[in-house]
């Protein structure tokens, strides 16, 4: 492995509802590295919620903001980076994130995603792409079907989250991360 342990980023990708943010915050606390969430950066830069950006300017505009944000942080080192679920739609994003990062895909079953995303959440509080869904399971499945191969091909490591607490998932990632460097 060429990347240095103390400078490499841990990058989390995966569908909305896979727990990237909560797992990322946990890892950042345990490893004492800064946490960055690309959606939060977009909110900071624009002063608008992700929902407003989608509503006012559409998805293509959001994707460009997402790409610009990733370009801006691609030179960062020693961070825990949580990304938006659609980051894999543009291969250039993954190339930039891989420059200084190891990419972990948090995989989840449709049932888990549904439970985390929609089951008890008011329509208004849902993610923009699922907000007006009439059949959440069907729409989550469609998104997942379109992205599954992209997640897999973008990942250095895949960690399944079904039935696990965020601490368990975080600890699995930390132990993979440690094992990468155990003999270097
Ligand atoms: C999106 C996921 C969201 C956010 C935006 C688009 C997607 O992030 O970037 O609503 O395309 O799946 P989370 O994965 O954090 O929900």
PDB file of C-alpha atoms and ligand atoms in Angstrom:
ATOM      1  CA  UNK A   1       0.000   0.000   0.000  1.00  0.00           C
ATOM      2  CA  UNK A   2       1.525   3.289  -1.104  1.00  0.00           C
ATOM      3  CA  UNK A   3      -0.579   5.614   1.016  1.00  0.00           C
ATOM      4  CA  UNK A   4       0.800   6.464   4.461  1.00  0.00           C
ATOM      5  CA  UNK A   5      -1.361   5.425   7.429  1.00  0.00           C
ATOM      6  CA  UNK A   6      -1.173   8.835   9.062  1.00  0.00           C
ATOM      7  CA  UNK A   7      -2.091  10.766   5.960  1.00  0.00           C
ATOM      8  CA  UNK A   8      -4.640   8.541   4.254  1.00  0.00           C
ATOM      9  CA  UNK A   9      -8.364   9.355   4.327  1.00  0.00           C
ATOM     10  CA  UNK A  10     -11.074   6.836   5.121  1.00  0.00           C
ATOM     11  CA  UNK A  11     -13.866   7.448   2.599  1.00  0.00           C
ATOM     12  CA  UNK A  12     -17.373   6.046   3.086  1.00  0.00           C
ATOM     13  CA  UNK A  13     -19.704   5.430   0.154  1.00  0.00           C
ATOM     14  CA  UNK A  14     -23.103   3.765  -0.034  1.00  0.00           C
ATOM     15  CA  UNK A  15     -26.809   4.355  -0.378  1.00  0.00           C
ATOM     16  CA  UNK A  16     -28.711   6.887   1.717  1.00  0.00           C
ATOM     17  CA  UNK A  17     -29.684   5.126   4.914  1.00  0.00           C
ATOM     18  CA  UNK A  18     -26.561   2.963   5.094  1.00  0.00           C
ATOM     19  CA  UNK A  19     -25.290   5.033   8.035  1.00  0.00           C
ATOM     20  CA  UNK A  20     -22.282   6.734   6.414  1.00  0.00           C
ATOM     21  CA  UNK A  21     -22.556   9.827   8.607  1.00  0.00           C
ATOM     22  CA  UNK A  22     -23.064   8.132  11.972  1.00  0.00           C
ATOM     23  CA  UNK A  23     -20.387   5.507  11.246  1.00  0.00           C
ATOM     24  CA  UNK A  24     -18.005   8.207   9.961  1.00  0.00           C
ATOM     25  CA  UNK A  25     -18.467  10.328  13.093  1.00  0.00           C
ATOM     26  CA  UNK A  26     -17.824   7.281  15.259  1.00  0.00           C
ATOM     27  CA  UNK A  27     -14.608   6.388  13.403  1.00  0.00           C
ATOM     28  CA  UNK A  28     -13.434  10.001  13.547  1.00  0.00           C
ATOM     29  CA  UNK A  29     -13.879   9.981  17.326  1.00  0.00           C
ATOM     30  CA  UNK A  30     -12.096   6.669  17.852  1.00  0.00           C
ATOM     31  CA  UNK A  31      -9.196   7.452  15.504  1.00  0.00           C
ATOM     32  CA  UNK A  32      -9.070  11.120  16.439  1.00  0.00           C
ATOM     33  CA  UNK A  33      -9.241  12.287  12.833  1.00  0.00           C
ATOM     34  CA  UNK A  34     -11.429  15.128  11.499  1.00  0.00           C
ATOM     35  CA  UNK A  35     -14.816  14.223  10.044  1.00  0.00           C
ATOM     36  CA  UNK A  36     -16.024  15.696   6.757  1.00  0.00           C
ATOM     37  CA  UNK A  37     -19.444  15.204   5.196  1.00  0.00           C
ATOM     38  CA  UNK A  38     -19.629  16.347   1.571  1.00  0.00           C
ATOM     39  CA  UNK A  39     -23.350  17.176   1.834  1.00  0.00           C
ATOM     40  CA  UNK A  40     -22.623  19.371   4.875  1.00  0.00           C
ATOM     41  CA  UNK A  41     -19.902  21.189   2.924  1.00  0.00           C
ATOM     42  CA  UNK A  42     -22.359  21.843   0.088  1.00  0.00           C
ATOM     43  CA  UNK A  43     -24.877  23.212   2.609  1.00  0.00           C
ATOM     44  CA  UNK A  44     -22.162  25.442   4.116  1.00  0.00           C
ATOM     45  CA  UNK A  45     -20.958  26.762   0.764  1.00  0.00           C
ATOM     46  CA  UNK A  46     -24.399  27.463  -0.712  1.00  0.00           C
ATOM     47  CA  UNK A  47     -26.238  28.398   2.480  1.00  0.00           C
ATOM     48  CA  UNK A  48     -29.075  26.159   1.256  1.00  0.00           C
ATOM     49  CA  UNK A  49     -30.355  22.757   2.266  1.00  0.00           C
ATOM     50  CA  UNK A  50     -29.804  19.837  -0.134  1.00  0.00           C
ATOM     51  CA  UNK A  51     -33.572  19.720  -0.520  1.00  0.00           C
ATOM     52  CA  UNK A  52     -33.702  23.399  -1.611  1.00  0.00           C
ATOM     53  CA  UNK A  53     -30.842  22.921  -4.062  1.00  0.00           C
ATOM     54  CA  UNK A  54     -32.690  20.028  -5.710  1.00  0.00           C
ATOM     55  CA  UNK A  55     -35.963  21.961  -5.727  1.00  0.00           C
ATOM     56  CA  UNK A  56     -34.574  25.268  -7.011  1.00  0.00           C
ATOM     57  CA  UNK A  57     -31.847  24.093  -9.394  1.00  0.00           C
ATOM     58  CA  UNK A  58     -32.391  20.394 -10.084  1.00  0.00           C
ATOM     59  CA  UNK A  59     -30.240  17.306  -9.704  1.00  0.00           C
ATOM     60  CA  UNK A  60     -27.635  18.169 -12.395  1.00  0.00           C
ATOM     61  CA  UNK A  61     -26.759  21.390 -10.580  1.00  0.00           C
ATOM     62  CA  UNK A  62     -26.403  19.507  -7.292  1.00  0.00           C
ATOM     63  CA  UNK A  63     -24.130  16.920  -8.959  1.00  0.00           C
ATOM     64  CA  UNK A  64     -21.843  19.690 -10.207  1.00  0.00           C
ATOM     65  CA  UNK A  65     -21.674  21.196  -6.686  1.00  0.00           C
ATOM     66  CA  UNK A  66     -20.911  17.724  -5.356  1.00  0.00           C
ATOM     67  CA  UNK A  67     -18.092  17.270  -7.887  1.00  0.00           C
ATOM     68  CA  UNK A  68     -16.637  20.740  -7.141  1.00  0.00           C
ATOM     69  CA  UNK A  69     -16.729  19.954  -3.420  1.00  0.00           C
ATOM     70  CA  UNK A  70     -14.932  16.648  -3.902  1.00  0.00           C
ATOM     71  CA  UNK A  71     -12.328  18.368  -6.053  1.00  0.00           C
ATOM     72  CA  UNK A  72     -11.762  20.887  -3.252  1.00  0.00           C
ATOM     73  CA  UNK A  73     -11.253  18.209  -0.600  1.00  0.00           C
ATOM     74  CA  UNK A  74      -9.328  15.708  -2.741  1.00  0.00           C
ATOM     75  CA  UNK A  75      -5.993  17.016  -1.494  1.00  0.00           C
ATOM     76  CA  UNK A  76      -7.012  16.710   2.170  1.00  0.00           C
ATOM     77  CA  UNK A  77      -5.244  14.108   4.247  1.00  0.00           C
ATOM     78  CA  UNK A  78      -5.912  12.112   7.415  1.00  0.00           C
ATOM     79  CA  UNK A  79      -9.696  12.715   7.347  1.00  0.00           C
ATOM     80  CA  UNK A  80     -12.816  10.594   7.608  1.00  0.00           C
ATOM     81  CA  UNK A  81     -14.997  11.526   4.634  1.00  0.00           C
ATOM     82  CA  UNK A  82     -18.681  10.674   4.322  1.00  0.00           C
ATOM     83  CA  UNK A  83     -20.134  11.152   0.824  1.00  0.00           C
ATOM     84  CA  UNK A  84     -23.629  11.532  -0.638  1.00  0.00           C
ATOM     85  CA  UNK A  85     -25.275   8.370  -1.978  1.00  0.00           C
ATOM     86  CA  UNK A  86     -24.942   9.514  -5.595  1.00  0.00           C
ATOM     87  CA  UNK A  87     -21.215  10.227  -5.507  1.00  0.00           C
ATOM     88  CA  UNK A  88     -20.489   7.079  -7.537  1.00  0.00           C
ATOM     89  CA  UNK A  89     -22.555   8.332 -10.476  1.00  0.00           C
ATOM     90  CA  UNK A  90     -19.539  10.308 -11.686  1.00  0.00           C
ATOM     91  CA  UNK A  91     -16.403   8.195 -11.969  1.00  0.00           C
ATOM     92  CA  UNK A  92     -14.227  11.304 -11.676  1.00  0.00           C
ATOM     93  CA  UNK A  93     -15.444  11.724  -8.087  1.00  0.00           C
ATOM     94  CA  UNK A  94     -14.086   8.291  -7.204  1.00  0.00           C
ATOM     95  CA  UNK A  95     -10.749   8.972  -8.881  1.00  0.00           C
ATOM     96  CA  UNK A  96     -10.377  12.168  -6.845  1.00  0.00           C
ATOM     97  CA  UNK A  97     -11.408  10.495  -3.580  1.00  0.00           C
ATOM     98  CA  UNK A  98      -9.003   7.621  -4.176  1.00  0.00           C
ATOM     99  CA  UNK A  99      -6.014   9.962  -4.614  1.00  0.00           C
ATOM    100  CA  UNK A 100      -5.523  10.135  -0.856  1.00  0.00           C
ATOM    101  CA  UNK A 101      -8.181   7.750   0.359  1.00  0.00           C
ATOM    102  CA  UNK A 102      -9.221   4.179   0.961  1.00  0.00           C
ATOM    103  CA  UNK A 103     -12.834   3.673  -0.065  1.00  0.00           C
ATOM    104  CA  UNK A 104     -15.237   1.621   2.068  1.00  0.00           C
ATOM    105  CA  UNK A 105     -18.661   0.712   0.688  1.00  0.00           C
ATOM    106  CA  UNK A 106     -21.322   0.302   3.389  1.00  0.00           C
ATOM    107  CA  UNK A 107     -23.617  -2.238   1.780  1.00  0.00           C
ATOM    108  CA  UNK A 108     -27.140  -2.872   3.051  1.00  0.00           C
ATOM    109  CA  UNK A 109     -30.198  -4.868   2.105  1.00  0.00           C
ATOM    110  CA  UNK A 110     -33.262  -3.069   0.754  1.00  0.00           C
ATOM    111  CA  UNK A 111     -35.063  -3.940   4.015  1.00  0.00           C
ATOM    112  CA  UNK A 112     -32.403  -2.208   6.102  1.00  0.00           C
ATOM    113  CA  UNK A 113     -32.375   0.845   3.836  1.00  0.00           C
ATOM    114  CA  UNK A 114     -36.159   1.015   3.938  1.00  0.00           C
ATOM    115  CA  UNK A 115     -36.177   0.803   7.712  1.00  0.00           C
ATOM    116  CA  UNK A 116     -33.551   3.544   8.014  1.00  0.00           C
ATOM    117  CA  UNK A 117     -34.928   5.791   5.299  1.00  0.00           C
ATOM    118  CA  UNK A 118     -38.614   5.663   5.086  1.00  0.00           C
ATOM    119  CA  UNK A 119     -40.475   3.479   7.454  1.00  0.00           C
ATOM    120  CA  UNK A 120     -40.935   6.011  10.237  1.00  0.00           C
ATOM    121  CA  UNK A 121     -39.918   9.188   8.479  1.00  0.00           C
ATOM    122  CA  UNK A 122     -42.413  11.876   7.399  1.00  0.00           C
ATOM    123  CA  UNK A 123     -42.527  12.427   3.618  1.00  0.00           C
ATOM    124  CA  UNK A 124     -41.267  15.986   4.086  1.00  0.00           C
ATOM    125  CA  UNK A 125     -38.134  14.884   5.926  1.00  0.00           C
ATOM    126  CA  UNK A 126     -37.102  12.306   3.352  1.00  0.00           C
ATOM    127  CA  UNK A 127     -34.117  12.612   0.971  1.00  0.00           C
ATOM    128  CA  UNK A 128     -34.968  14.639  -2.179  1.00  0.00           C
ATOM    129  CA  UNK A 129     -34.830  11.664  -4.546  1.00  0.00           C
ATOM    130  CA  UNK A 130     -37.322   9.724  -2.406  1.00  0.00           C
ATOM    131  CA  UNK A 131     -39.461  12.552  -1.109  1.00  0.00           C
ATOM    132  CA  UNK A 132     -42.526  12.083  -3.273  1.00  0.00           C
ATOM    133  CA  UNK A 133     -42.208   8.338  -3.623  1.00  0.00           C
ATOM    134  CA  UNK A 134     -45.510   6.481  -3.673  1.00  0.00           C
ATOM    135  CA  UNK A 135     -43.751   3.143  -3.222  1.00  0.00           C
ATOM    136  CA  UNK A 136     -40.611   3.567  -1.162  1.00  0.00           C
ATOM    137  CA  UNK A 137     -39.416  -0.021  -1.350  1.00  0.00           C
ATOM    138  CA  UNK A 138     -39.803  -0.005  -5.123  1.00  0.00           C
ATOM    139  CA  UNK A 139     -37.970   3.328  -5.500  1.00  0.00           C
ATOM    140  CA  UNK A 140     -35.137   2.413  -3.116  1.00  0.00           C
ATOM    141  CA  UNK A 141     -34.763  -0.861  -5.053  1.00  0.00           C
ATOM    142  CA  UNK A 142     -34.564   0.997  -8.372  1.00  0.00           C
ATOM    143  CA  UNK A 143     -31.908   3.405  -7.092  1.00  0.00           C
ATOM    144  CA  UNK A 144     -29.958   0.499  -5.641  1.00  0.00           C
ATOM    145  CA  UNK A 145     -30.190  -1.551  -8.827  1.00  0.00           C
ATOM    146  CA  UNK A 146     -28.786   1.366 -10.841  1.00  0.00           C
ATOM    147  CA  UNK A 147     -25.938   1.937  -8.421  1.00  0.00           C
ATOM    148  CA  UNK A 148     -24.986  -1.422  -6.970  1.00  0.00           C
ATOM    149  CA  UNK A 149     -22.270  -2.203  -9.520  1.00  0.00           C
ATOM    150  CA  UNK A 150     -20.908   1.318  -9.263  1.00  0.00           C
ATOM    151  CA  UNK A 151     -20.560   0.985  -5.486  1.00  0.00           C
ATOM    152  CA  UNK A 152     -18.864  -2.377  -5.813  1.00  0.00           C
ATOM    153  CA  UNK A 153     -16.455  -1.266  -8.526  1.00  0.00           C
ATOM    154  CA  UNK A 154     -15.625   1.939  -6.632  1.00  0.00           C
ATOM    155  CA  UNK A 155     -14.867   0.209  -3.344  1.00  0.00           C
ATOM    156  CA  UNK A 156     -11.551  -0.941  -1.956  1.00  0.00           C
ATOM    157  CA  UNK A 157     -13.463  -2.779   0.799  1.00  0.00           C
ATOM    158  CA  UNK A 158     -17.107  -3.726   1.283  1.00  0.00           C
ATOM    159  CA  UNK A 159     -18.645  -3.806   4.758  1.00  0.00           C
ATOM    160  CA  UNK A 160     -22.195  -5.077   5.193  1.00  0.00           C
ATOM    161  CA  UNK A 161     -24.246  -3.216   7.806  1.00  0.00           C
ATOM    162  CA  UNK A 162     -27.362  -5.398   8.120  1.00  0.00           C
ATOM    163  CA  UNK A 163     -28.323  -6.029  11.734  1.00  0.00           C
ATOM    164  CA  UNK A 164     -25.220  -4.286  13.073  1.00  0.00           C
ATOM    165  CA  UNK A 165     -24.867  -1.246  15.309  1.00  0.00           C
ATOM    166  CA  UNK A 166     -22.938   1.748  13.971  1.00  0.00           C
ATOM    167  CA  UNK A 167     -20.189   0.970  16.506  1.00  0.00           C
ATOM    168  CA  UNK A 168     -19.827  -2.576  15.161  1.00  0.00           C
ATOM    169  CA  UNK A 169     -19.603  -1.305  11.573  1.00  0.00           C
ATOM    170  CA  UNK A 170     -17.134   1.414  12.617  1.00  0.00           C
ATOM    171  CA  UNK A 171     -14.970  -1.098  14.478  1.00  0.00           C
ATOM    172  CA  UNK A 172     -14.942  -3.421  11.460  1.00  0.00           C
ATOM    173  CA  UNK A 173     -13.692  -0.579   9.278  1.00  0.00           C
ATOM    174  CA  UNK A 174     -11.059   0.392  11.844  1.00  0.00           C
ATOM    175  CA  UNK A 175      -9.837  -3.182  12.066  1.00  0.00           C
ATOM    176  CA  UNK A 176      -9.595  -3.487   8.249  1.00  0.00           C
ATOM    177  CA  UNK A 177      -7.780  -0.148   8.195  1.00  0.00           C
ATOM    178  CA  UNK A 178      -5.329  -1.329  10.885  1.00  0.00           C
ATOM    179  CA  UNK A 179      -4.765  -4.649   9.116  1.00  0.00           C
ATOM    180  CA  UNK A 180      -3.813  -2.878   5.877  1.00  0.00           C
ATOM    181  CA  UNK A 181      -0.882  -1.328   7.690  1.00  0.00           C
ATOM    182  CA  UNK A 182      -0.023  -4.102  10.127  1.00  0.00           C
ATOM    183  CA  UNK A 183       3.087  -5.201   8.212  1.00  0.00           C
ATOM    184  CA  UNK A 184       4.169  -1.933   6.659  1.00  0.00           C
TER     185      UNK A 184
HETATM  186  C1  LIG B   1     -28.305  11.461  -2.664  1.00  0.00           C
HETATM  187  C2  LIG B   1     -28.005  11.171  -1.347  1.00  0.00           C
HETATM  188  C3  LIG B   1     -27.939  12.212  -0.311  1.00  0.00           C
HETATM  189  C4  LIG B   1     -27.650  13.585  -0.912  1.00  0.00           C
HETATM  190  C5  LIG B   1     -28.587  13.869  -2.031  1.00  0.00           C
HETATM  191  C6  LIG B   1     -28.499  12.848  -3.154  1.00  0.00           C
HETATM  192  C7  LIG B   1     -28.393  10.349  -3.637  1.00  0.00           C
HETATM  193  O1  LIG B   1     -26.923  11.900   0.637  1.00  0.00           O
HETATM  194  O2  LIG B   1     -26.319  13.668  -1.378  1.00  0.00           O
HETATM  195  O3  LIG B   1     -29.876  13.905  -1.498  1.00  0.00           O
HETATM  196  O4  LIG B   1     -28.326  10.604  -4.856  1.00  0.00           O
HETATM  197  O5  LIG B   1     -28.510   9.180  -3.222  1.00  0.00           O
HETATM  198  P1  LIG B   1     -27.023  10.720   1.708  1.00  0.00           P
HETATM  199  O6  LIG B   1     -26.492   9.483   1.053  1.00  0.00           O
HETATM  200  O7  LIG B   1     -26.162  11.149   2.844  1.00  0.00           O
HETATM  201  O8  LIG B   1     -28.452  10.600   2.096  1.00  0.00           O
END
